[in-house]
Amino acid sequence: MPLYILGCEENGKAACMSKLRSIRSTKFRDFKRLDMRLAIIPEGPLAYDGKNYFFTNGGGYYIERIATHFDQVTVIGHAFKMGDTYFHSMSEYAFNSENIDFVEMPLKKGFFGKLWQLVLSTKTILKHFKDIDCFYLFMPGYPAAIASILCR
């Protein structure tokens, strides 16, 4: 069962929890590089221009700083494509780290599309579940809520 971290961006602290153990809250800058695979589920969508992934300035920088402490980081989230209405609002920070890869969850429109999106998002998280040692969940957001339920 993977550990999971509930993100608290404001003060740089995170609490790691598991059924088997609990790790005290600690600041990321105090961590040494961990031989772990981390999955990050952000609270909002990313932006993808066909070549690079982007995020908001604060969120992108924060994720890259976290990534320096792990061997491999996978960001699992929705992504606006070039031409989408909100693409430019999410494309402030370009990711540069070599150890970060991205997994897109589908974006659907309409009521039934959103229900189907929920099912597909859950399947996407489950598909990568066995490859991850620890999840960093940015709350609020239903993908993070789904992941926290799956981690229990």
XYZ file of C-alpha atoms in Angstrom:
152
model
C 0.000 0.000 0.000
C 1.594 3.331 -1.013
C 2.080 6.144 1.446
C 0.247 9.323 0.706
C 0.958 12.947 1.519
C -1.691 15.600 1.853
C -0.224 18.737 0.348
C 0.002 21.922 2.332
C 1.592 24.376 -0.078
C 1.466 27.393 2.216
C 4.074 26.287 4.751
C 6.022 23.620 2.872
C 4.987 20.861 5.286
C 3.448 17.520 4.503
C 2.139 14.659 6.590
C 2.823 11.153 5.246
C 0.276 8.544 6.268
C -0.181 4.832 5.791
C -2.203 2.062 7.415
C 1.040 0.635 8.746
C 2.908 3.746 9.809
C 2.749 7.473 10.225
C 5.671 9.786 9.532
C 5.795 13.056 11.429
C 5.262 16.246 9.520
C 8.556 17.581 8.209
C 9.757 20.302 5.859
C 10.811 19.132 2.406
C 14.035 21.114 2.546
C 15.123 18.829 5.421
C 14.682 15.680 3.304
C 17.631 13.956 1.697
C 17.123 12.510 -1.795
C 14.777 9.553 -1.419
C 15.035 6.381 -3.463
C 11.294 6.467 -4.059
C 8.842 6.966 -6.889
C 6.501 9.835 -6.095
C 3.212 10.614 -7.828
C 1.857 14.137 -7.547
C -1.817 14.851 -8.162
C -2.216 18.631 -8.435
C -5.394 20.445 -7.469
C -5.779 21.996 -10.914
C -5.073 21.083 -14.518
C -1.757 21.425 -16.298
C -1.255 22.874 -19.770
C 0.318 20.976 -22.668
C 1.435 22.619 -25.902
C 2.273 19.387 -27.730
C 5.889 19.385 -26.550
C 6.091 20.687 -22.969
C 3.941 20.649 -19.847
C 3.228 23.853 -17.933
C 1.591 24.853 -14.671
C 1.036 28.017 -12.645
C 4.217 29.772 -11.466
C 3.867 28.903 -7.797
C 2.623 25.362 -8.335
C 5.195 24.487 -10.992
C 8.100 25.778 -8.934
C 6.792 23.940 -5.857
C 6.520 20.628 -7.754
C 10.023 21.010 -9.194
C 11.452 21.687 -5.716
C 9.749 18.544 -4.389
C 11.093 16.550 -7.358
C 14.688 17.291 -6.338
C 14.168 15.013 -3.329
C 12.940 11.941 -5.228
C 14.431 9.656 -7.866
C 11.315 9.679 -10.034
C 8.222 11.896 -9.987
C 5.053 11.337 -11.986
C 2.519 14.158 -12.210
C -0.967 12.748 -12.822
C -3.514 15.330 -13.856
C -5.798 16.839 -16.432
C -4.161 18.988 -19.100
C -5.517 21.813 -21.209
C -4.296 21.721 -24.801
C -3.231 24.650 -26.940
C -6.380 26.457 -28.022
C -8.417 25.549 -24.914
C -10.003 28.522 -23.166
C -7.916 28.217 -19.988
C -4.640 27.081 -21.572
C -2.819 30.392 -21.076
C -3.869 30.756 -17.442
C -2.146 27.438 -16.645
C 0.917 27.869 -18.878
C 3.040 30.190 -16.750
C 5.774 27.758 -15.645
C 7.526 25.251 -17.938
C 8.767 22.093 -16.220
C 12.497 21.468 -16.679
C 13.401 18.590 -14.356
C 14.657 15.403 -15.955
C 13.078 13.161 -13.315
C 9.479 14.362 -13.836
C 7.129 12.614 -16.232
C 3.449 13.271 -16.866
C 0.321 11.149 -17.114
C -2.800 12.839 -18.445
C -6.275 12.141 -17.172
C -9.056 12.762 -19.702
C -11.110 15.950 -19.795
C -14.734 15.539 -20.879
C -17.608 18.007 -21.324
C -21.239 17.833 -20.279
C -22.914 16.084 -17.355
C -22.489 12.503 -18.566
C -19.047 13.346 -19.899
C -18.001 14.481 -16.423
C -19.310 11.243 -14.900
C -17.337 9.267 -17.481
C -14.310 11.493 -16.747
C -14.552 10.488 -13.077
C -14.489 6.786 -14.006
C -11.600 7.245 -16.445
C -9.627 9.328 -13.921
C -10.003 6.579 -11.316
C -8.811 3.987 -13.861
C -5.805 6.176 -14.746
C -4.760 6.492 -11.097
C -5.250 2.746 -10.518
C -3.200 1.902 -13.605
C -0.155 3.646 -12.097
C -0.874 2.661 -8.501
C 1.506 -0.322 -8.348
C 4.440 1.683 -9.754
C 4.294 4.389 -7.080
C 5.773 4.378 -3.558
C 4.180 7.599 -2.353
C 1.389 9.923 -3.523
C 1.471 13.675 -2.923
C -2.134 14.838 -3.062
C -3.021 18.495 -3.474
C -6.412 19.100 -1.912
C -9.099 20.064 -2.778
C -9.739 18.243 -5.974
C -11.623 15.104 -6.811
C -8.590 13.316 -8.363
C -6.723 13.757 -5.065
C -9.779 12.636 -3.114
C -10.029 9.510 -5.288
C -6.315 8.773 -4.791
C -6.563 9.216 -1.005
C -9.435 6.713 -0.883
C -7.454 4.251 -3.032
C -4.403 4.611 -0.767
C -6.336 3.642 2.361
